[in-house]
PDB file of C-alpha atoms in Angstrom:
ATOM      1  CA  UNK A   1      -5.999   0.136  31.165  1.00 43.00           C
ATOM      2  CA  UNK A   2      -4.430   3.307  29.823  1.00 45.00           C
ATOM      3  CA  UNK A   3      -4.141   6.461  31.809  1.00 47.00           C
ATOM      4  CA  UNK A   4      -6.593   9.138  30.798  1.00 50.00           C
ATOM      5  CA  UNK A   5      -5.353  10.852  27.647  1.00 54.00           C
ATOM      6  CA  UNK A   6      -2.828   8.093  26.845  1.00 62.00           C
ATOM      7  CA  UNK A   7      -3.180   6.269  23.554  1.00 67.00           C
ATOM      8  CA  UNK A   8      -2.545   2.532  23.473  1.00 73.00           C
ATOM      9  CA  UNK A   9      -1.088   0.753  20.458  1.00 71.00           C
ATOM     10  CA  UNK A  10      -4.393  -1.104  20.133  1.00 76.00           C
ATOM     11  CA  UNK A  11      -6.251   2.213  19.867  1.00 74.00           C
ATOM     12  CA  UNK A  12      -3.826   3.409  17.187  1.00 67.00           C
ATOM     13  CA  UNK A  13      -4.318   0.237  15.124  1.00 66.00           C
ATOM     14  CA  UNK A  14      -8.089   0.377  15.477  1.00 72.00           C
ATOM     15  CA  UNK A  15      -8.178   4.028  14.436  1.00 71.00           C
ATOM     16  CA  UNK A  16      -5.861   3.250  11.511  1.00 68.00           C
ATOM     17  CA  UNK A  17      -7.961   0.348  10.254  1.00 69.00           C
ATOM     18  CA  UNK A  18     -11.258   2.223  10.536  1.00 73.00           C
ATOM     19  CA  UNK A  19     -10.119   5.480   8.973  1.00 80.00           C
ATOM     20  CA  UNK A  20     -10.311   6.417   5.294  1.00 82.00           C
ATOM     21  CA  UNK A  21      -6.508   6.657   5.332  1.00 83.00           C
ATOM     22  CA  UNK A  22      -6.359   3.112   6.700  1.00 85.00           C
ATOM     23  CA  UNK A  23      -8.580   1.829   3.891  1.00 86.00           C
ATOM     24  CA  UNK A  24      -6.341   3.636   1.449  1.00 87.00           C
ATOM     25  CA  UNK A  25      -3.231   2.081   3.037  1.00 90.00           C
ATOM     26  CA  UNK A  26      -4.777  -1.381   2.700  1.00 91.00           C
ATOM     27  CA  UNK A  27      -5.797  -0.789  -0.891  1.00 91.00           C
ATOM     28  CA  UNK A  28      -2.565   0.923  -1.915  1.00 91.00           C
ATOM     29  CA  UNK A  29      -0.433  -1.738  -0.233  1.00 94.00           C
ATOM     30  CA  UNK A  30      -2.278  -4.585  -1.956  1.00 95.00           C
ATOM     31  CA  UNK A  31      -2.213  -2.916  -5.364  1.00 95.00           C
ATOM     32  CA  UNK A  32       1.437  -1.882  -4.953  1.00 94.00           C
ATOM     33  CA  UNK A  33       2.374  -5.455  -4.127  1.00 95.00           C
ATOM     34  CA  UNK A  34       0.444  -6.870  -7.073  1.00 95.00           C
ATOM     35  CA  UNK A  35       1.888  -4.332  -9.507  1.00 95.00           C
ATOM     36  CA  UNK A  36       5.423  -4.936  -8.211  1.00 94.00           C
ATOM     37  CA  UNK A  37       5.003  -8.681  -8.670  1.00 93.00           C
ATOM     38  CA  UNK A  38       3.630  -8.236 -12.194  1.00 93.00           C
ATOM     39  CA  UNK A  39       6.501  -5.914 -13.108  1.00 94.00           C
ATOM     40  CA  UNK A  40       9.351  -7.890 -11.518  1.00 92.00           C
ATOM     41  CA  UNK A  41       8.247 -11.377 -12.502  1.00 90.00           C
ATOM     42  CA  UNK A  42       6.320 -10.829 -15.759  1.00 89.00           C
ATOM     43  CA  UNK A  43       8.685 -13.048 -17.743  1.00 87.00           C
ATOM     44  CA  UNK A  44       8.409 -15.895 -15.219  1.00 84.00           C
ATOM     45  CA  UNK A  45       4.639 -15.479 -14.951  1.00 83.00           C
ATOM     46  CA  UNK A  46       3.810 -15.438 -18.634  1.00 83.00           C
ATOM     47  CA  UNK A  47       6.662 -16.769 -20.758  1.00 74.00           C
ATOM     48  CA  UNK A  48       9.517 -18.806 -19.295  1.00 60.00           C
ATOM     49  CA  UNK A  49       9.282 -22.484 -18.528  1.00 57.00           C
ATOM     50  CA  UNK A  50      10.199 -22.127 -14.855  1.00 60.00           C
ATOM     51  CA  UNK A  51       7.176 -20.131 -13.777  1.00 68.00           C
ATOM     52  CA  UNK A  52       6.673 -18.586 -10.369  1.00 76.00           C
ATOM     53  CA  UNK A  53       7.284 -20.485  -7.155  1.00 82.00           C
ATOM     54  CA  UNK A  54       7.087 -19.874  -3.412  1.00 85.00           C
ATOM     55  CA  UNK A  55      10.734 -18.736  -3.173  1.00 88.00           C
ATOM     56  CA  UNK A  56      10.234 -16.081  -5.862  1.00 88.00           C
ATOM     57  CA  UNK A  57       6.988 -14.950  -4.223  1.00 89.00           C
ATOM     58  CA  UNK A  58       8.716 -14.517  -0.851  1.00 92.00           C
ATOM     59  CA  UNK A  59      11.695 -12.656  -2.342  1.00 92.00           C
ATOM     60  CA  UNK A  60       9.528 -10.183  -4.249  1.00 93.00           C
ATOM     61  CA  UNK A  61       7.166  -9.814  -1.271  1.00 94.00           C
ATOM     62  CA  UNK A  62      10.044  -8.936   1.067  1.00 95.00           C
ATOM     63  CA  UNK A  63      11.426  -6.350  -1.367  1.00 94.00           C
ATOM     64  CA  UNK A  64       7.954  -4.861  -1.823  1.00 95.00           C
ATOM     65  CA  UNK A  65       7.280  -4.733   1.916  1.00 95.00           C
ATOM     66  CA  UNK A  66      10.590  -3.034   2.687  1.00 96.00           C
ATOM     67  CA  UNK A  67      10.209  -0.319   0.070  1.00 95.00           C
ATOM     68  CA  UNK A  68       6.540   0.206   0.948  1.00 95.00           C
ATOM     69  CA  UNK A  69       7.203   0.683   4.664  1.00 96.00           C
ATOM     70  CA  UNK A  70       9.785   3.392   4.007  1.00 95.00           C
ATOM     71  CA  UNK A  71       7.807   5.229   1.335  1.00 95.00           C
ATOM     72  CA  UNK A  72       4.535   5.173   3.266  1.00 94.00           C
ATOM     73  CA  UNK A  73       6.176   6.174   6.557  1.00 96.00           C
ATOM     74  CA  UNK A  74       7.826   9.180   4.953  1.00 96.00           C
ATOM     75  CA  UNK A  75       4.614  10.185   3.146  1.00 94.00           C
ATOM     76  CA  UNK A  76       2.397   9.816   6.205  1.00 92.00           C
ATOM     77  CA  UNK A  77       4.802  11.499   8.587  1.00 92.00           C
ATOM     78  CA  UNK A  78       5.382  14.407   6.208  1.00 92.00           C
ATOM     79  CA  UNK A  79       1.621  14.865   5.820  1.00 91.00           C
ATOM     80  CA  UNK A  80       1.003  14.755   9.584  1.00 90.00           C
ATOM     81  CA  UNK A  81       3.909  17.128  10.310  1.00 86.00           C
ATOM     82  CA  UNK A  82       2.529  19.528   7.700  1.00 86.00           C
ATOM     83  CA  UNK A  83      -0.824  19.442   9.506  1.00 87.00           C
ATOM     84  CA  UNK A  84       0.932  20.324  12.773  1.00 84.00           C
ATOM     85  CA  UNK A  85       2.772  23.212  11.102  1.00 81.00           C
ATOM     86  CA  UNK A  86      -0.523  24.447   9.623  1.00 84.00           C
ATOM     87  CA  UNK A  87      -2.122  24.260  13.081  1.00 80.00           C
ATOM     88  CA  UNK A  88       0.756  26.292  14.546  1.00 77.00           C
ATOM     89  CA  UNK A  89       0.195  28.992  11.947  1.00 76.00           C
ATOM     90  CA  UNK A  90      -3.559  29.054  12.548  1.00 75.00           C
ATOM     91  CA  UNK A  91      -2.985  29.340  16.301  1.00 75.00           C
ATOM     92  CA  UNK A  92      -0.395  32.085  15.724  1.00 69.00           C
ATOM     93  CA  UNK A  93       2.173  30.305  17.873  1.00 66.00           C
ATOM     94  CA  UNK A  94       5.370  32.318  18.070  1.00 62.00           C
ATOM     95  CA  UNK A  95       7.794  29.401  18.287  1.00 64.00           C
ATOM     96  CA  UNK A  96       7.759  26.934  15.421  1.00 66.00           C
ATOM     97  CA  UNK A  97       7.990  23.187  15.925  1.00 64.00           C
ATOM     98  CA  UNK A  98       6.399  23.155  19.387  1.00 64.00           C
ATOM     99  CA  UNK A  99       3.469  20.951  18.330  1.00 68.00           C
ATOM    100  CA  UNK A 100       5.795  18.506  16.590  1.00 62.00           C
ATOM    101  CA  UNK A 101       7.751  17.976  19.816  1.00 65.00           C
ATOM    102  CA  UNK A 102       4.610  17.638  21.920  1.00 76.00           C
ATOM    103  CA  UNK A 103       2.322  14.666  22.530  1.00 82.00           C
ATOM    104  CA  UNK A 104       0.708  15.488  19.168  1.00 81.00           C
ATOM    105  CA  UNK A 105       4.064  14.998  17.467  1.00 80.00           C
ATOM    106  CA  UNK A 106       4.516  11.600  19.103  1.00 85.00           C
ATOM    107  CA  UNK A 107       1.000  10.603  18.043  1.00 86.00           C
ATOM    108  CA  UNK A 108       1.806  11.700  14.485  1.00 86.00           C
ATOM    109  CA  UNK A 109       4.933   9.528  14.528  1.00 88.00           C
ATOM    110  CA  UNK A 110       2.993   6.522  15.887  1.00 89.00           C
ATOM    111  CA  UNK A 111       0.184   7.021  13.394  1.00 88.00           C
ATOM    112  CA  UNK A 112       2.641   7.274  10.499  1.00 91.00           C
ATOM    113  CA  UNK A 113       4.380   4.084  11.622  1.00 93.00           C
ATOM    114  CA  UNK A 114       1.072   2.221  11.981  1.00 89.00           C
ATOM    115  CA  UNK A 115      -0.075   3.282   8.514  1.00 90.00           C
ATOM    116  CA  UNK A 116       3.274   2.368   6.974  1.00 94.00           C
ATOM    117  CA  UNK A 117       3.285  -1.071   8.607  1.00 94.00           C
ATOM    118  CA  UNK A 118      -0.290  -1.687   7.482  1.00 93.00           C
ATOM    119  CA  UNK A 119       0.533  -0.719   3.886  1.00 95.00           C
ATOM    120  CA  UNK A 120       3.732  -2.791   3.923  1.00 96.00           C
ATOM    121  CA  UNK A 121       1.933  -5.848   5.286  1.00 96.00           C
ATOM    122  CA  UNK A 122      -0.685  -5.504   2.574  1.00 95.00           C
ATOM    123  CA  UNK A 123       2.112  -5.005   0.033  1.00 96.00           C
ATOM    124  CA  UNK A 124       3.670  -8.309   1.093  1.00 96.00           C
ATOM    125  CA  UNK A 125       0.332 -10.082   0.704  1.00 96.00           C
ATOM    126  CA  UNK A 126      -0.328  -8.273  -2.575  1.00 95.00           C
ATOM    127  CA  UNK A 127       3.041  -9.345  -4.001  1.00 94.00           C
ATOM    128  CA  UNK A 128       2.589 -12.982  -3.023  1.00 93.00           C
ATOM    129  CA  UNK A 129      -0.964 -13.409  -4.299  1.00 89.00           C
ATOM    130  CA  UNK A 130      -0.357 -12.960  -8.051  1.00 85.00           C
ATOM    131  CA  UNK A 131       2.783 -15.049  -8.007  1.00 87.00           C
ATOM    132  CA  UNK A 132       1.080 -17.876  -6.166  1.00 86.00           C
ATOM    133  CA  UNK A 133      -2.056 -17.590  -8.316  1.00 82.00           C
ATOM    134  CA  UNK A 134       0.004 -17.822 -11.477  1.00 77.00           C
ATOM    135  CA  UNK A 135       2.068 -20.676 -10.053  1.00 77.00           C
ATOM    136  CA  UNK A 136      -0.723 -22.832  -8.664  1.00 78.00           C
ATOM    137  CA  UNK A 137      -3.862 -22.116 -10.724  1.00 75.00           C
ATOM    138  CA  UNK A 138      -4.180 -25.085 -13.103  1.00 73.00           C
ATOM    139  CA  UNK A 139      -4.250 -24.499 -16.818  1.00 74.00           C
ATOM    140  CA  UNK A 140      -2.436 -22.138 -19.134  1.00 77.00           C
ATOM    141  CA  UNK A 141      -0.495 -19.251 -17.637  1.00 76.00           C
ATOM    142  CA  UNK A 142      -2.988 -16.689 -18.881  1.00 79.00           C
ATOM    143  CA  UNK A 143      -5.631 -18.163 -16.526  1.00 81.00           C
ATOM    144  CA  UNK A 144      -3.615 -17.156 -13.448  1.00 81.00           C
ATOM    145  CA  UNK A 145      -2.845 -13.788 -15.029  1.00 86.00           C
ATOM    146  CA  UNK A 146      -6.553 -13.309 -15.734  1.00 88.00           C
ATOM    147  CA  UNK A 147      -7.301 -14.084 -12.071  1.00 87.00           C
ATOM    148  CA  UNK A 148      -4.773 -11.433 -11.028  1.00 90.00           C
ATOM    149  CA  UNK A 149      -6.404  -8.876 -13.331  1.00 94.00           C
ATOM    150  CA  UNK A 150      -9.820  -9.784 -11.881  1.00 94.00           C
ATOM    151  CA  UNK A 151      -8.388  -9.217  -8.401  1.00 93.00           C
ATOM    152  CA  UNK A 152      -7.085  -5.801  -9.470  1.00 95.00           C
ATOM    153  CA  UNK A 153     -10.521  -4.956 -10.889  1.00 96.00           C
ATOM    154  CA  UNK A 154     -12.149  -5.959  -7.598  1.00 94.00           C
ATOM    155  CA  UNK A 155      -9.698  -3.835  -5.609  1.00 93.00           C
ATOM    156  CA  UNK A 156     -10.341  -0.883  -7.916  1.00 92.00           C
ATOM    157  CA  UNK A 157     -14.063  -1.377  -7.440  1.00 92.00           C
ATOM    158  CA  UNK A 158     -13.659  -1.476  -3.671  1.00 88.00           C
ATOM    159  CA  UNK A 159     -11.609   1.720  -3.721  1.00 86.00           C
ATOM    160  CA  UNK A 160     -14.191   3.449  -5.878  1.00 87.00           C
ATOM    161  CA  UNK A 161     -17.081   2.268  -3.714  1.00 86.00           C
ATOM    162  CA  UNK A 162     -15.274   3.181  -0.492  1.00 81.00           C
ATOM    163  CA  UNK A 163     -14.502   6.741  -1.607  1.00 81.00           C
ATOM    164  CA  UNK A 164     -17.571   7.243  -3.814  1.00 85.00           C
ATOM    165  CA  UNK A 165     -15.692   7.286  -7.115  1.00 86.00           C
ATOM    166  CA  UNK A 166     -16.838   5.861 -10.450  1.00 91.00           C
ATOM    167  CA  UNK A 167     -16.498   2.082 -10.012  1.00 91.00           C
ATOM    168  CA  UNK A 168     -16.106   1.149 -13.688  1.00 93.00           C
ATOM    169  CA  UNK A 169     -13.473   3.835 -14.269  1.00 94.00           C
ATOM    170  CA  UNK A 170     -11.310   2.868 -11.290  1.00 92.00           C
ATOM    171  CA  UNK A 171     -11.636  -0.867 -11.860  1.00 94.00           C
ATOM    172  CA  UNK A 172     -10.663  -0.583 -15.502  1.00 95.00           C
ATOM    173  CA  UNK A 173      -7.891   1.942 -14.783  1.00 95.00           C
ATOM    174  CA  UNK A 174      -6.199  -0.352 -12.305  1.00 95.00           C
ATOM    175  CA  UNK A 175      -6.519  -3.323 -14.660  1.00 96.00           C
ATOM    176  CA  UNK A 176      -4.944  -1.247 -17.452  1.00 97.00           C
ATOM    177  CA  UNK A 177      -2.106  -0.314 -15.051  1.00 96.00           C
ATOM    178  CA  UNK A 178      -1.581  -4.025 -14.360  1.00 96.00           C
ATOM    179  CA  UNK A 179      -1.440  -4.853 -18.066  1.00 96.00           C
ATOM    180  CA  UNK A 180       0.909  -1.936 -18.831  1.00 97.00           C
ATOM    181  CA  UNK A 181       3.281  -2.789 -15.977  1.00 96.00           C
ATOM    182  CA  UNK A 182       3.270  -6.450 -16.983  1.00 94.00           C
ATOM    183  CA  UNK A 183       4.239  -5.385 -20.512  1.00 95.00           C
ATOM    184  CA  UNK A 184       6.994  -3.180 -19.078  1.00 95.00           C
ATOM    185  CA  UNK A 185       8.130  -6.114 -16.953  1.00 93.00           C
ATOM    186  CA  UNK A 186       8.288  -8.328 -20.029  1.00 91.00           C
ATOM    187  CA  UNK A 187      10.446  -5.728 -21.806  1.00 93.00           C
ATOM    188  CA  UNK A 188      12.926  -5.168 -18.976  1.00 92.00           C
ATOM    189  CA  UNK A 189      12.903  -8.794 -17.750  1.00 85.00           C
ATOM    190  CA  UNK A 190      14.095  -8.236 -14.163  1.00 82.00           C
ATOM    191  CA  UNK A 191      13.539 -11.793 -12.887  1.00 79.00           C
ATOM    192  CA  UNK A 192      13.898 -13.870 -16.070  1.00 65.00           C
TER     193      UNK A 192
END
C-alpha cells in the first residue's frame, strides 16, 4: 500500500487511461501509427510486387513509437508545466518555479511520461495494423487498404462520440487524411 498522499504507478496509469487526455492519447497514437504506415509504405502497400511483411511492419512501428514518445512527452510536459506556472501566477507566489520543483512537478513529469508511453504504444499498434492488414487480407491490395480506411473511419467516429463532436465529419476527415497521406507516400516513395 502507498503512504497517504503518495501516488503509485498503477494509480497514474489508471488515471491516464480513464481521463479525456488518455482517450486522446490512445486515439492519437493509433491514428498517428496508421498514418505513418500509410505514408512510409504506400508504394509497398498498393503498387509494388513485394507488398508489406512482418519485418516492414516492425521497422515502421518502432520508428513511429520512438518519435511518438518524444513528441507526446514534450507536448504533455510543456502543457502541465504551463498549468503549474499559471497556478503560481494565480496564487501570486513571489518565487517562480516552486510548484514545478515540488511534488506537483514530479506528478506532472510522471503524468507526461505515462501519456507519452500510452500514445507511443498505441502508435506501434497503429503502425503495425495497416501493414499487416494489407499483407494478410486475401484478395487485391485495395481490399486491405479499404479495411485500413474503415478502421480510420471507426477511430474518427470514436473520437467524435467520445468528445461529442460531429461523427460523420470526423470520420470522413480522418479517412480523407489517410487517402491524402497515402497519395503523398506514393509520390515520395520512402519504402519502395
